[in-house]
């Protein structure tokens, strides 16, 4: 191959590598954004900007969690690399009374002294009514209600005709719900009808 055409080939290769690199970076970023709705922070996490500034990505909270609820995000997400998160549908928070994850955090990114009952990791809601057996009348189901550690307060099965022909609506009191995710994990639908989303100004 002549020298000019080899140089052209090298230049083309370099350009392709840059484009692939940029696309790879963008798709990782996009994936992170797409999954952001599912991602919950540990109990006691400061509001997101303060949390990101305080968390030193040490992973001590993840190691301390006896239920394997917490994970550390990798370079591909679903949160900022090295930060702790959990996905309720996979493994919810068991609301440990002694909150081991918070106790080991060396920086206060997870608020020291948090009482687990005061945690507000997110809030549950019946996001997909069409999937809910009770709401559509396909069957009577109260799996989410039964799974809730605060059933009767954070969640109740409100009785009455629904828009889709059912007779019961799982109804969450956002002021009481801790965002533990037990209802989402327990949801009997193939894809959860009730889901927990992080609160934008989450505190605790
Ligand atoms: S409260 Fe318990 S289950 Fe929940 S994240 Fe902390 S250590 Fe894990
Ligand atoms: S223990 Fe605290 S500082 Fe360490 S990863 Fe967990 S939240 Fe971040
Ligand atoms: S997230 Fe679900 S299970 Fe947990 S407190 Fe809220 S309604 Fe109850």
Coordinates of C-alpha atoms and ligand atoms in Angstrom, one line a residue:
X1 CA 0.0 0.0 0.0
X2 CA 1.3 3.5 -0.9
X3 CA 2.2 5.9 1.9
X4 CA -0.7 8.4 1.3
X5 CA -3.4 5.7 1.2
X6 CA -2.0 4.1 4.4
X7 CA -2.2 7.6 6.1
X8 CA -5.7 8.0 4.8
X9 CA -6.6 4.5 6.3
X10 CA -5.1 5.4 9.6
X11 CA -6.9 8.7 9.7
X12 CA -10.2 7.0 8.8
X13 CA -9.6 4.4 11.5
X14 CA -8.9 7.1 14.1
X15 CA -12.1 8.9 13.1
X16 CA -14.1 5.7 13.4
X17 CA -12.6 5.0 16.9
X18 CA -13.6 8.5 18.0
X19 CA -17.1 8.1 16.7
X20 CA -17.5 4.6 18.3
X21 CA -16.1 6.0 21.6
X22 CA -18.5 8.9 21.6
X23 CA -21.4 6.7 20.8
X24 CA -20.4 4.3 23.5
X25 CA -20.2 7.1 26.0
X26 CA -23.5 8.4 24.9
X27 CA -25.3 5.1 25.1
X28 CA -23.9 4.5 28.6
X29 CA -25.1 7.9 29.6
X30 CA -28.5 7.4 28.0
X31 CA -28.8 4.0 29.6
X32 CA -28.1 5.6 33.0
X33 CA -30.8 8.2 32.4
X34 CA -33.3 5.6 31.2
X35 CA -32.8 3.5 34.3
X36 CA -32.8 6.5 36.7
X37 CA -36.5 6.1 37.6
X38 CA -35.8 2.6 39.0
X39 CA -32.9 3.5 41.0
X40 CA -33.3 4.2 44.7
X41 CA -30.7 5.4 47.2
X42 CA -30.1 3.8 50.6
X43 CA -32.1 5.1 53.6
X44 CA -30.9 8.4 54.9
X45 CA -29.3 9.5 51.7
X46 CA -29.1 13.3 51.4
X47 CA -30.9 15.0 48.5
X48 CA -29.2 13.9 45.3
X49 CA -26.7 16.8 44.7
X50 CA -25.6 16.8 48.4
X51 CA -25.4 13.1 48.3
X52 CA -23.2 13.0 45.3
X53 CA -20.9 15.6 46.8
X54 CA -20.6 13.7 50.1
X55 CA -20.5 10.1 49.1
X56 CA -16.8 9.0 48.6
X57 CA -17.8 5.8 46.8
X58 CA -16.2 3.6 49.5
X59 CA -18.9 0.9 49.3
X60 CA -19.0 0.4 53.1
X61 CA -22.8 0.7 53.1
X62 CA -23.1 -1.9 50.4
X63 CA -20.8 -4.3 52.4
X64 CA -22.8 -3.6 55.6
X65 CA -26.2 -4.5 54.1
X66 CA -27.2 -8.0 55.3
X67 CA -29.8 -8.5 52.7
X68 CA -27.7 -7.7 49.6
X69 CA -30.1 -4.9 48.8
X70 CA -27.5 -2.3 48.1
X71 CA -25.3 -2.4 45.0
X72 CA -22.5 -0.1 43.8
X73 CA -23.1 1.4 40.4
X74 CA -20.6 0.4 37.7
X75 CA -19.3 2.5 34.8
X76 CA -22.4 1.6 32.8
X77 CA -24.7 2.8 35.5
X78 CA -27.5 2.7 36.5
X79 CA -26.3 5.6 38.7
X80 CA -23.1 7.5 39.0
X81 CA -20.2 5.0 39.1
X82 CA -19.3 3.9 42.6
X83 CA -22.5 5.2 44.2
X84 CA -24.8 2.9 46.1
X85 CA -28.3 2.1 44.9
X86 CA -31.0 -0.5 44.9
X87 CA -33.7 -1.7 42.6
X88 CA -36.9 -2.5 44.5
X89 CA -38.2 -5.1 42.1
X90 CA -35.0 -7.1 42.5
X91 CA -34.2 -6.7 46.3
X92 CA -36.1 -4.2 48.4
X93 CA -34.9 -2.6 51.6
X94 CA -35.8 -4.6 54.7
X95 CA -35.8 -1.5 56.9
X96 CA -33.3 -2.9 59.4
X97 CA -34.0 -1.4 62.8
X98 CA -30.3 -0.7 63.5
X99 CA -29.8 0.6 59.9
X100 CA -26.3 -0.9 59.4
X101 CA -25.8 0.9 56.1
X102 CA -26.2 4.3 57.7
X103 CA -24.1 3.4 60.7
X104 CA -21.0 2.7 58.7
X105 CA -21.1 5.6 56.3
X106 CA -18.0 7.7 57.1
X107 CA -19.1 11.0 55.6
X108 CA -22.7 11.6 56.5
X109 CA -23.9 11.1 52.9
X110 CA -26.4 8.8 54.7
X111 CA -27.7 10.9 57.5
X112 CA -26.3 9.7 60.8
X113 CA -28.9 9.1 63.5
X114 CA -31.6 8.3 61.0
X115 CA -34.6 6.4 62.5
X116 CA -35.5 3.9 59.9
X117 CA -39.2 4.8 60.2
X118 CA -38.3 8.3 59.1
X119 CA -36.6 7.0 55.9
X120 CA -38.0 8.4 52.6
X121 CA -36.2 6.6 49.9
X122 CA -39.0 7.1 47.4
X123 CA -42.7 6.7 47.1
X124 CA -44.9 3.9 45.8
X125 CA -47.8 4.4 43.4
X126 CA -50.0 2.4 41.1
X127 CA -48.1 3.5 38.0
X128 CA -49.6 0.9 35.7
X129 CA -53.3 0.4 36.5
X130 CA -53.7 -1.8 33.5
X131 CA -51.4 -4.4 35.0
X132 CA -53.1 -4.6 38.4
X133 CA -55.4 -7.6 38.8
X134 CA -57.6 -5.9 41.5
X135 CA -57.9 -2.7 39.5
X136 CA -58.9 -4.5 36.2
X137 CA -61.0 -7.0 38.0
X138 CA -59.0 -10.0 36.6
X139 CA -58.7 -11.4 40.1
X140 CA -58.6 -10.2 43.7
X141 CA -55.0 -9.6 44.7
X142 CA -53.5 -7.8 47.6
X143 CA -49.9 -8.9 47.4
X144 CA -48.6 -5.4 47.6
X145 CA -50.7 -4.6 50.6
X146 CA -49.7 -7.8 52.4
X147 CA -46.0 -7.1 51.7
X148 CA -46.0 -3.6 53.1
X149 CA -44.5 -3.3 56.6
X150 CA -46.8 -0.4 57.2
X151 CA -49.9 -1.9 55.7
X152 CA -53.1 -0.1 56.6
X153 CA -51.1 3.1 56.9
X154 CA -48.7 3.5 54.0
X155 CA -51.0 1.4 51.7
X156 CA -54.6 0.2 51.7
X157 CA -56.9 -1.5 49.3
X158 CA -59.5 1.2 48.6
X159 CA -62.8 -0.4 47.7
X160 CA -65.1 0.9 45.0
X161 CA -65.6 0.6 41.2
X162 CA -62.4 1.4 39.2
X163 CA -62.0 2.9 35.7
X164 CA -61.1 -0.5 34.4
X165 CA -63.9 -2.6 35.8
X166 CA -62.2 -3.7 39.0
X167 CA -63.3 -3.1 42.6
X168 CA -60.2 -2.4 44.5
X169 CA -57.3 0.1 44.1
X170 CA -54.0 -0.2 46.0
X171 CA -53.7 3.3 47.4
X172 CA -50.6 4.8 48.9
X173 CA -50.3 7.5 51.4
X174 CA -47.2 9.4 50.2
X175 CA -46.7 11.0 53.6
X176 CA -46.3 7.6 55.3
X177 CA -44.7 5.4 52.6
X178 CA -40.9 5.0 53.1
X179 CA -40.1 3.8 49.6
X180 CA -38.8 0.5 50.9
X181 CA -40.0 -1.2 47.7
X182 CA -41.5 -4.3 49.3
X183 CA -44.8 -3.7 47.5
X184 CA -43.1 -3.4 44.1
X185 CA -41.1 -6.6 44.6
X186 CA -44.3 -8.5 45.7
X187 CA -46.5 -7.3 42.9
X188 CA -48.0 -10.4 41.3
X189 CA -48.1 -8.9 37.8
X190 CA -45.4 -10.0 35.4
X191 CA -44.2 -6.4 35.3
X192 CA -44.9 -4.5 38.5
X193 CA -48.1 -2.5 38.5
X194 CA -47.0 -0.6 41.6
X195 CA -43.6 0.9 41.5
X196 CA -41.5 3.1 43.7
X197 CA -39.8 6.2 42.4
X198 CA -37.2 8.3 44.1
X199 CA -38.5 11.7 45.3
X200 CA -36.9 14.6 43.5
X201 CA -36.0 16.4 46.7
X202 CA -35.5 13.2 48.7
X203 CA -34.3 13.7 52.2
X204 CA -33.7 10.7 54.4
Ligands
LIG1 S1 -31.8 -0.7 56.0 FE1 -31.0 -2.8 56.0 S2 -31.8 -3.7 54.1 FE2 -32.1 -1.5 53.9 S3 -30.4 -0.8 52.8 FE3 -29.9 -0.5 54.9 S4 -28.8 -2.4 55.6 FE4 -29.8 -2.8 53.6
LIG2 S1 -20.8 4.4 53.0 FE1 -21.4 6.6 52.6 S2 -19.7 7.4 51.5 FE2 -19.4 5.1 51.4 S3 -20.4 4.5 49.5 FE3 -21.9 4.4 51.1 S4 -23.0 6.4 51.0 FE4 -21.1 6.6 49.9
LIG3 S1 -42.8 1.3 49.4 FE1 -44.6 0.0 49.3 S2 -44.2 -1.5 50.9 FE2 -42.8 0.2 51.3 S3 -43.9 1.5 52.8 FE3 -44.4 2.3 50.7 S4 -46.3 1.2 50.2 FE4 -45.4 0.1 51.9

